[in-house]
mmCIF file of C-alpha atoms and ligand atoms in Angstrom:
data_model
loop_
_atom_site.group_PDB
_atom_site.id
_atom_site.type_symbol
_atom_site.label_atom_id
_atom_site.label_comp_id
_atom_site.label_asym_id
_atom_site.label_seq_id
_atom_site.Cartn_x
_atom_site.Cartn_y
_atom_site.Cartn_z
ATOM 1 C CA UNK B 1 0.501 237.815 355.404
ATOM 2 C CA UNK B 2 -1.804 240.803 355.528
ATOM 3 C CA UNK B 3 -2.733 241.028 351.832
ATOM 4 C CA UNK B 4 -4.007 237.435 351.672
ATOM 5 C CA UNK B 5 -7.481 236.303 352.751
ATOM 6 C CA UNK B 6 -7.526 232.707 353.964
ATOM 7 C CA UNK B 7 -10.184 230.705 352.105
ATOM 8 C CA UNK B 8 -9.327 227.204 353.385
ATOM 9 C CA UNK B 9 -7.056 226.885 356.425
ATOM 10 C CA UNK B 10 -4.437 224.178 356.892
ATOM 11 C CA UNK B 11 -6.790 222.399 359.295
ATOM 12 C CA UNK B 12 -9.745 222.685 356.865
ATOM 13 C CA UNK B 13 -7.531 220.996 354.277
ATOM 14 C CA UNK B 14 -6.187 218.224 356.505
ATOM 15 C CA UNK B 15 -9.705 217.522 357.769
ATOM 16 C CA UNK B 16 -11.029 217.111 354.238
ATOM 17 C CA UNK B 17 -8.081 214.941 353.138
ATOM 18 C CA UNK B 18 -9.188 212.005 355.277
ATOM 19 C CA UNK B 19 -12.737 212.077 353.870
ATOM 20 C CA UNK B 20 -11.449 212.308 350.328
ATOM 21 C CA UNK B 21 -9.127 209.317 350.842
ATOM 22 C CA UNK B 22 -12.015 207.307 352.321
ATOM 23 C CA UNK B 23 -14.180 208.068 349.255
ATOM 24 C CA UNK B 24 -11.380 206.979 346.927
ATOM 25 C CA UNK B 25 -10.688 203.788 348.905
ATOM 26 C CA UNK B 26 -14.415 202.927 348.808
ATOM 27 C CA UNK B 27 -14.384 203.145 345.000
ATOM 28 C CA UNK B 28 -12.330 199.924 344.977
ATOM 29 C CA UNK B 29 -9.892 200.916 342.238
ATOM 30 C CA UNK B 30 -7.362 198.093 342.351
ATOM 31 C CA UNK B 31 -3.755 198.548 341.237
ATOM 32 C CA UNK B 32 -4.316 202.319 341.383
ATOM 33 C CA UNK B 33 -2.022 204.723 339.542
ATOM 34 C CA UNK B 34 -2.210 208.272 340.889
ATOM 35 C CA UNK B 35 -1.134 210.854 338.292
ATOM 36 C CA UNK B 36 -0.354 214.230 339.817
ATOM 37 C CA UNK B 37 -0.619 217.138 337.383
ATOM 38 C CA UNK B 38 2.360 219.454 337.817
ATOM 39 C CA UNK B 39 3.085 221.873 339.022
ATOM 40 C CA UNK B 40 0.017 222.922 340.987
ATOM 41 C CA UNK B 41 -1.029 219.586 342.518
ATOM 42 C CA UNK B 42 2.245 218.428 344.081
ATOM 43 C CA UNK B 43 1.399 219.458 347.648
ATOM 44 C CA UNK B 44 -2.146 218.109 347.436
ATOM 45 C CA UNK B 45 -0.939 214.833 345.880
ATOM 46 C CA UNK B 46 1.682 214.396 348.611
ATOM 47 C CA UNK B 47 -0.949 214.717 351.338
ATOM 48 C CA UNK B 48 -3.519 212.654 349.451
ATOM 49 C CA UNK B 49 -1.281 209.605 348.911
ATOM 50 C CA UNK B 50 -0.404 209.549 352.612
ATOM 51 C CA UNK B 51 -4.105 209.777 353.493
ATOM 52 C CA UNK B 52 -4.685 206.919 351.023
ATOM 53 C CA UNK B 53 -2.056 204.895 352.866
ATOM 54 C CA UNK B 54 -4.018 205.441 356.089
ATOM 55 C CA UNK B 55 -7.028 203.942 354.283
ATOM 56 C CA UNK B 56 -5.034 200.835 353.350
ATOM 57 C CA UNK B 57 -4.276 201.842 349.750
ATOM 58 C CA UNK B 58 -0.961 201.278 347.966
ATOM 59 C CA UNK B 59 -1.106 203.607 344.955
ATOM 60 C CA UNK B 60 1.704 204.022 342.480
ATOM 61 C CA UNK B 61 2.453 207.674 341.721
ATOM 62 C CA UNK B 62 3.291 209.437 338.481
ATOM 63 C CA UNK B 63 3.693 213.067 337.433
ATOM 64 C CA UNK B 64 2.384 214.702 334.279
ATOM 65 C CA UNK B 65 3.665 218.198 333.686
ATOM 66 C CA UNK B 66 1.050 220.158 331.755
ATOM 67 C CA UNK B 67 0.910 223.817 330.956
ATOM 68 C CA UNK B 68 -1.982 226.044 330.018
ATOM 69 C CA UNK B 69 -1.119 229.098 332.085
ATOM 70 C CA UNK B 70 1.727 231.346 331.010
ATOM 71 C CA UNK B 71 2.343 233.125 334.284
ATOM 72 C CA UNK B 72 -0.746 235.331 334.584
ATOM 73 C CA UNK B 73 -4.178 234.628 336.010
ATOM 74 C CA UNK B 74 -5.930 233.762 332.728
ATOM 75 C CA UNK B 75 -5.757 230.495 330.809
ATOM 76 C CA UNK B 76 -4.413 230.612 327.269
ATOM 77 C CA UNK B 77 -6.856 227.890 326.230
ATOM 78 C CA UNK B 78 -4.057 225.694 324.916
ATOM 79 C CA UNK B 79 -2.771 222.694 326.880
ATOM 80 C CA UNK B 80 0.617 221.135 326.193
ATOM 81 C CA UNK B 81 2.668 218.316 327.691
ATOM 82 C CA UNK B 82 5.901 219.668 329.170
ATOM 83 C CA UNK B 83 6.894 216.289 330.637
ATOM 84 C CA UNK B 84 5.073 212.996 330.167
ATOM 85 C CA UNK B 85 4.691 210.096 332.637
ATOM 86 C CA UNK B 86 6.963 207.030 332.363
ATOM 87 C CA UNK B 87 4.365 204.360 333.150
ATOM 88 C CA UNK B 88 2.251 202.388 330.661
ATOM 89 C CA UNK B 89 -1.366 203.041 331.712
ATOM 90 C CA UNK B 90 -3.030 200.367 329.569
ATOM 91 C CA UNK B 91 -5.334 198.259 331.743
ATOM 92 C CA UNK B 92 -4.659 200.457 334.777
ATOM 93 C CA UNK B 93 -7.062 202.351 337.006
ATOM 94 C CA UNK B 94 -5.791 205.914 336.748
ATOM 95 C CA UNK B 95 -6.642 208.648 339.238
ATOM 96 C CA UNK B 96 -5.769 212.053 337.826
ATOM 97 C CA UNK B 97 -5.104 214.493 340.671
ATOM 98 C CA UNK B 98 -5.133 218.244 340.159
ATOM 99 C CA UNK B 99 -5.368 221.369 342.251
ATOM 100 C CA UNK B 100 -8.204 223.237 340.514
ATOM 101 C CA UNK B 101 -10.848 222.496 337.933
ATOM 102 C CA UNK B 102 -11.573 225.809 336.276
ATOM 103 C CA UNK B 103 -12.170 225.941 332.496
ATOM 104 C CA UNK B 104 -11.869 222.151 332.425
ATOM 105 C CA UNK B 105 -9.351 222.223 329.569
ATOM 106 C CA UNK B 106 -6.454 220.731 331.567
ATOM 107 C CA UNK B 107 -8.409 217.794 332.972
ATOM 108 C CA UNK B 108 -10.294 217.178 329.730
ATOM 109 C CA UNK B 109 -6.893 216.925 328.031
ATOM 110 C CA UNK B 110 -5.498 214.565 330.700
ATOM 111 C CA UNK B 111 -8.555 212.314 330.662
ATOM 112 C CA UNK B 112 -8.498 212.022 326.855
ATOM 113 C CA UNK B 113 -4.766 211.333 326.950
ATOM 114 C CA UNK B 114 -5.078 208.326 329.290
ATOM 115 C CA UNK B 115 -8.269 207.009 327.693
ATOM 116 C CA UNK B 116 -6.447 207.136 324.353
ATOM 117 C CA UNK B 117 -3.702 205.030 325.941
ATOM 118 C CA UNK B 118 -6.289 202.404 326.936
ATOM 119 C CA UNK B 119 -6.427 202.925 330.680
ATOM 120 C CA UNK B 120 -9.007 200.643 332.293
ATOM 121 C CA UNK B 121 -10.577 203.640 334.027
ATOM 122 C CA UNK B 122 -9.738 207.317 334.369
ATOM 123 C CA UNK B 123 -11.147 209.032 337.445
ATOM 124 C CA UNK B 124 -10.503 212.637 338.380
ATOM 125 C CA UNK B 125 -9.817 214.026 341.832
ATOM 126 C CA UNK B 126 -9.579 217.793 342.301
ATOM 127 C CA UNK B 127 -8.919 219.721 345.459
ATOM 128 C CA UNK B 128 -10.960 222.724 344.302
ATOM 129 C CA UNK B 129 -13.875 223.017 341.908
ATOM 130 C CA UNK B 130 -14.357 226.512 340.495
ATOM 131 C CA UNK B 131 -17.462 226.032 338.334
ATOM 132 C CA UNK B 132 -17.969 229.614 337.135
ATOM 133 C CA UNK B 133 -15.369 229.613 334.334
ATOM 134 C CA UNK B 134 -16.141 226.169 332.881
ATOM 135 C CA UNK B 135 -15.592 225.782 329.122
ATOM 136 C CA UNK B 136 -15.326 221.953 328.891
ATOM 137 C CA UNK B 137 -17.670 219.724 330.881
ATOM 138 C CA UNK B 138 -15.506 217.315 332.853
ATOM 139 C CA UNK B 139 -16.834 214.562 335.097
ATOM 140 C CA UNK B 140 -15.077 214.696 338.452
ATOM 141 C CA UNK B 141 -15.273 211.658 340.747
ATOM 142 C CA UNK B 142 -13.783 213.222 343.893
ATOM 143 C CA UNK B 143 -13.834 216.904 344.926
ATOM 144 C CA UNK B 144 -12.156 218.454 347.956
ATOM 145 C CA UNK B 145 -14.002 221.768 348.156
ATOM 146 C CA UNK B 146 -16.215 223.989 346.043
ATOM 147 C CA UNK B 147 -14.214 227.151 345.464
ATOM 148 C CA UNK B 148 -15.490 230.720 345.089
ATOM 149 C CA UNK B 149 -14.652 232.487 341.824
ATOM 150 C CA UNK B 150 -11.419 234.035 343.084
ATOM 151 C CA UNK B 151 -7.840 233.577 341.998
ATOM 152 C CA UNK B 152 -6.428 231.412 344.775
ATOM 153 C CA UNK B 153 -2.870 230.723 345.853
ATOM 154 C CA UNK B 154 -0.999 228.544 348.329
ATOM 155 C CA UNK B 155 -0.911 224.799 349.075
ATOM 156 C CA UNK B 156 1.012 224.266 345.823
ATOM 157 C CA UNK B 157 -0.811 226.905 343.777
ATOM 158 C CA UNK B 158 0.992 229.966 342.504
ATOM 159 C CA UNK B 159 0.585 233.448 341.225
ATOM 160 C CA UNK B 160 3.512 234.255 338.910
ATOM 161 C CA UNK B 161 5.588 231.443 340.504
ATOM 162 C CA UNK B 162 5.074 232.636 344.063
ATOM 163 C CA UNK B 163 3.090 231.494 347.141
ATOM 164 C CA UNK B 164 3.236 227.726 346.519
ATOM 165 C CA UNK B 165 4.765 227.232 349.963
ATOM 166 C CA UNK B 166 1.786 228.548 351.940
ATOM 167 C CA UNK B 167 0.188 225.816 354.098
ATOM 168 C CA UNK B 168 -3.304 227.269 353.481
ATOM 169 C CA UNK B 169 -5.337 228.320 350.429
ATOM 170 C CA UNK B 170 -5.852 232.037 350.145
ATOM 171 C CA UNK B 171 -6.939 234.788 347.786
ATOM 172 C CA UNK B 172 -4.771 237.774 347.000
ATOM 173 C CA UNK B 173 -6.353 241.098 347.783
ATOM 174 C CA UNK B 174 -6.229 243.398 344.782
HETATM 175 P P1 IMP Z 201 -8.328 224.797 333.641
HETATM 176 O O1 IMP Z 201 -7.576 224.103 332.548
HETATM 177 O O2 IMP Z 201 -8.841 226.142 333.241
HETATM 178 O O3 IMP Z 201 -9.398 223.937 334.290
HETATM 179 O O4 IMP Z 201 -7.277 225.209 334.727
HETATM 180 C C1 IMP Z 201 -6.747 224.342 335.550
HETATM 181 C C2 IMP Z 201 -5.366 224.791 335.952
HETATM 182 O O5 IMP Z 201 -5.218 226.208 336.001
HETATM 183 C C3 IMP Z 201 -5.123 224.291 337.340
HETATM 184 O O6 IMP Z 201 -4.415 223.072 337.263
HETATM 185 C C4 IMP Z 201 -4.300 225.377 337.980
HETATM 186 O O7 IMP Z 201 -2.943 225.040 337.891
HETATM 187 C C5 IMP Z 201 -4.569 226.617 337.175
HETATM 188 N N1 IMP Z 201 -5.461 227.515 337.917
HETATM 189 C C6 IMP Z 201 -6.770 227.732 337.687
HETATM 190 N N2 IMP Z 201 -7.290 228.603 338.565
HETATM 191 C C7 IMP Z 201 -6.288 228.922 339.387
HETATM 192 C C8 IMP Z 201 -6.212 229.777 340.561
HETATM 193 O O8 IMP Z 201 -7.188 230.398 341.028
HETATM 194 N N3 IMP Z 201 -4.992 229.857 341.140
HETATM 195 C C9 IMP Z 201 -3.906 229.177 340.693
HETATM 196 N N4 IMP Z 201 -3.937 228.378 339.633
HETATM 197 C C10 IMP Z 201 -5.115 228.250 338.985
HETATM 198 MG MG1 MG Z 202 -2.305 223.065 337.233
#
């Protein structure tokens, strides 16, 4: 598509996935529960769990539907649970998986949620780290790529509900 600049190609992403899965496997998190934050991380999580399988891991998978964006490109600053997970996390090693760490509000909320439910550990894995807009300091254990301060779309990420289907990560030209 001519109005989209490719930031990370499909092969950049698949190349990084293997390294990320190796790092996670090396952390030795037994009985791992992967929690994919919806909607944005569903494509990333789907690739990541299959890469984890290649590294000998057998994660369970859950989905936590959170919302802080209301359709535009700016966060509202308020995070709410639209749909909770079904699994009891107490005593479990939880790996929270999200597409982008930007203000940090979403992942700060998710980490506090699972720590409050007595998870044994809560680690965070993000595909993209966009450090410029950070409001809450969040410790991330596993990062796919450092991301320039652009609004990105594709590979599960949307702008106004569109572009999630793109196999690459791109930026919309103004
Ligand atoms: P945070 O709470 O500000 O860290 O925002 C994290 C969430 O905002 C991510 O899970 C994304 O769903 C969304 N988000 C942040 N930046 C972008 C972007 O550039 N494109 C698409 N979604 C984004
Ligand atoms: Mg999101």
